[in-house]
């Protein structure tokens, strides 16, 4: 069964990729979608077994690399954490496969698209079902590859190609840290298998090492390096720049990869490695700090963006920040719970955005939309559900997970915990504002689009709406239904030893004002944003005119791209050119082979003069030589 | 062993070449027959070497299939034998040669008969390098390889072929002369050039340093290491596709093989002493050439520079003297042999169709040549070391090994991995993706059957050994253990001696 879950998507991808031309797009779509669906059903079944009877298994496929002590296997490892991830990945993926049938109906490269999607699912499944760091790394780079391929799917668009490369390379920077983390683990543990590593961690927790001239605690260093990898994949601040650009890809891709699954791999990594992270408070603090800064940063940027997908992308970034600071304060299970609910409502928001874009004939700027909520009621209501769930409106899924994060941060009881809780609440407010801004600008107010008539705006096809409805159900119910299992009183029964809590997590009741604060803010934000964005736009406009600098700072996303361009991209190009022109051509070649051959030529040119052909020249040289020899013999 | 299988493998191509040489008749028949002879003899040789691999005993560390013939009494014996390391290089050679022959048949337009002879002679010489167990024989084969390569570049090369050919010749010969001197002095010091005997003889420390440097000068040029790498881009650019393939896939590997077999085996103390030098040069090579590769506008130059970077990993791995490092560097050499060969073939494919190696001439090829785009994608990914391709296994093992010796070296080398992604993906994007910029390339057609089969076989191997490198690792396992044991014993012996 485990084999089927993991390898059916690969099979689908293979068939669709290689025989797509012969089979035709339609068959490929149905084939891959049904393969993934089977995989999803089996995953749910496994999840059920895990919940009910604590099922777990480790299936060895075959040996991958064995070199001396370095032994790594291909395997499928099922534990509670993996089973949750399997469900998320395969379920969302199958829904998005079906949605893609509608979304890509006019694209000539259907089979290629489905092949990539399925290949992505396969990579993601190998990532979550690994029992060692190297297979994780395989999946990790594999999903990066698929993300690259899918972002650049419309290869004729230069911007899409640039975004694809950017995504891959920024991720590589993260992977660089990750890889060094793996080297370090192997060096000190002599293995890269999770269980063996986790078992030895307590023994090594006081080990200090010198790394590149700086003294570190070994565990802290390993955690930080792994976290750099996680930051790259999960688009945390400093390594986040690729995610907004990744929106160049088709919308189903954004929903599946850049919202629901791949970007959560970083969170998964941190939670999976909780047995290591728990032994380093420093690393956990870093995780918390990075998480909360990202949550706040991305929310501020999302406030002013006008591209519908970019807003949702920054929102993803921000929510990932929440997950990280949850993990950072030791509430790993809440992080995963938020990951779980987020997958539904964020995928829903993206699919809804996709429907909007479809209705507006490829328009993505929300300032060029508006006033269409009556024309596309289904899309509208789907987006509303997604937004409510995202903002944490009471009793929808986001409410349970996000509030739990804030509560746990507060209950942590130390300074960084309080900071995190405060930032969490502020960000929740910002989230509500930008989300409702999106809704109001897109669906309410005046119709601003010049390319389309209001009457030509149409609802999307059923094959796009139905999968979205499934997600909407998830967005509403996933919180209330799974709350008890994931973060309830007896959650340890479920998680078993797949997550390690060194300190038992407080389940004490947080103060009532905290419990009420966030929902109230979130609800209040609705009328506030309606007032600001629809009723009285003047206030905002005046405010922006007065604070041009701040506005530009946010609009330009805190100038990260410009900065990176300035300090990395341009200098590297210049250095490359310099080394080539000055180093290779003007130094090595000039003084090396070319210089040498010139030297030889010069000398031989001169030497040629010796052979003048005149007898008296030779006779003279002979005489000189003879006299020197004679002098030498006489004197010594 | 009654049947001299190694001699057979070495000399079958030469016999094929002789057959081609003596074929007479009208031009057309001669060409046709020589093609058949070349294909037949190279494939037969590949099959024979596969058979050799199957009958090879991976649990024994001694040399196997040893053959010995007296040549000059008491001085040089024609001695052949293989261990787990050499057999893989033999397989690589016998696999790549038919590929080159097919590629040559497709793209070489004049003097095809002579070309095939050159390739087959080349194969004999390269196989000789990997089989010989006598320093003089090794030297003959090692340097003999220069001549056909020189001719391949000089006759069938591009417009600047003469300059490149001479640059190639001068660079490599200069290094080799020193090696010849070293071999003569080894005979003078120890009284033998028999590698098997030499491996057990402990040469004194001072001699080791000098001899090591002499061998190093030859291998460093051939590998090539920074800063004696500048002949490689030029040679690649001017060489015909098949020449580039042989050069990148096998010729460079002879130096890596030489480092493992001779530098480590004969001069362990010196190797230990000079390891920092190698590390520094390799790190410079990786970063320096990766940066340069980023800025190239000639496809072949770009791949050539990336080869230098990849070979930097090889030397790092070899001199890390750890199991993972050494095994990684061998896997890296084999996989680079496949991948760089394939990449040069990829360039050859578009060069045959449009006669330009410039990146800017192309763009949007995926619209015209989807199969080609797919194949190119796989090799791009393999070159940047994506897990699941053989490139990853080699690179990763090397880095694991190097990390145990020098953290900073491993960290810097890993930076090269990021750069590799940058230059390869950028190359790919500019050639394959985008709209068709140049209307003249619209006539270009996708891969034909022969090309497709060649690429398919390399794709298969790249992915297979990326997912299941066990057959390779298993073959070298015992030999590497033996090498490291001997090395360490040797070092300890010398330490003990200096302490007394």
XYZ file of C-alpha atoms in Angstrom, chain A residues 67, chain B residues 223 225 256 259-260 264 275 278-279 282-283 286 309-333 393-405 409-410 413 480 483-484 487:
58
model
C 30.469 3.843 1.073
C 43.267 16.924 -15.357
C 43.928 21.935 -12.460
C 42.649 11.422 -11.986
C 46.751 10.548 -9.053
C 45.053 7.610 -7.371
C 48.870 8.078 -3.646
C 47.477 17.812 0.321
C 45.933 20.307 -3.853
C 43.050 21.505 -1.715
C 41.051 22.609 -6.297
C 39.022 25.154 -4.381
C 35.970 25.188 -8.476
C 35.244 22.855 -11.797
C 33.998 19.279 -11.700
C 37.504 17.912 -11.839
C 38.266 20.168 -8.883
C 35.870 18.017 -6.904
C 37.724 14.951 -8.085
C 41.088 16.107 -6.786
C 39.513 17.222 -3.533
C 37.998 13.801 -3.074
C 41.156 11.923 -3.965
C 43.361 13.814 -1.552
C 40.828 13.790 1.255
C 42.025 10.186 1.567
C 38.752 9.121 3.114
C 36.678 6.251 1.897
C 33.794 8.499 0.913
C 36.065 11.055 -0.700
C 37.924 8.542 -2.836
C 34.867 6.587 -3.840
C 33.076 9.831 -4.514
C 35.823 11.079 -6.742
C 35.772 7.895 -8.772
C 31.998 8.071 -9.140
C 32.386 11.736 -9.978
C 34.892 10.931 -12.703
C 26.305 10.733 -5.789
C 29.849 11.652 -6.760
C 29.721 15.232 -5.610
C 28.006 14.457 -2.351
C 30.353 11.644 -1.384
C 33.327 13.822 -2.209
C 32.008 16.590 -0.008
C 31.234 14.177 2.818
C 34.795 12.936 2.564
C 36.384 16.351 2.318
C 34.368 17.628 5.243
C 36.152 15.149 7.482
C 39.517 16.586 6.484
C 37.300 23.320 1.910
C 33.976 21.498 1.969
C 33.407 23.657 -2.597
C 39.805 1.510 -2.120
C 44.589 1.627 -1.035
C 43.730 3.503 2.138
C 48.561 4.518 2.486
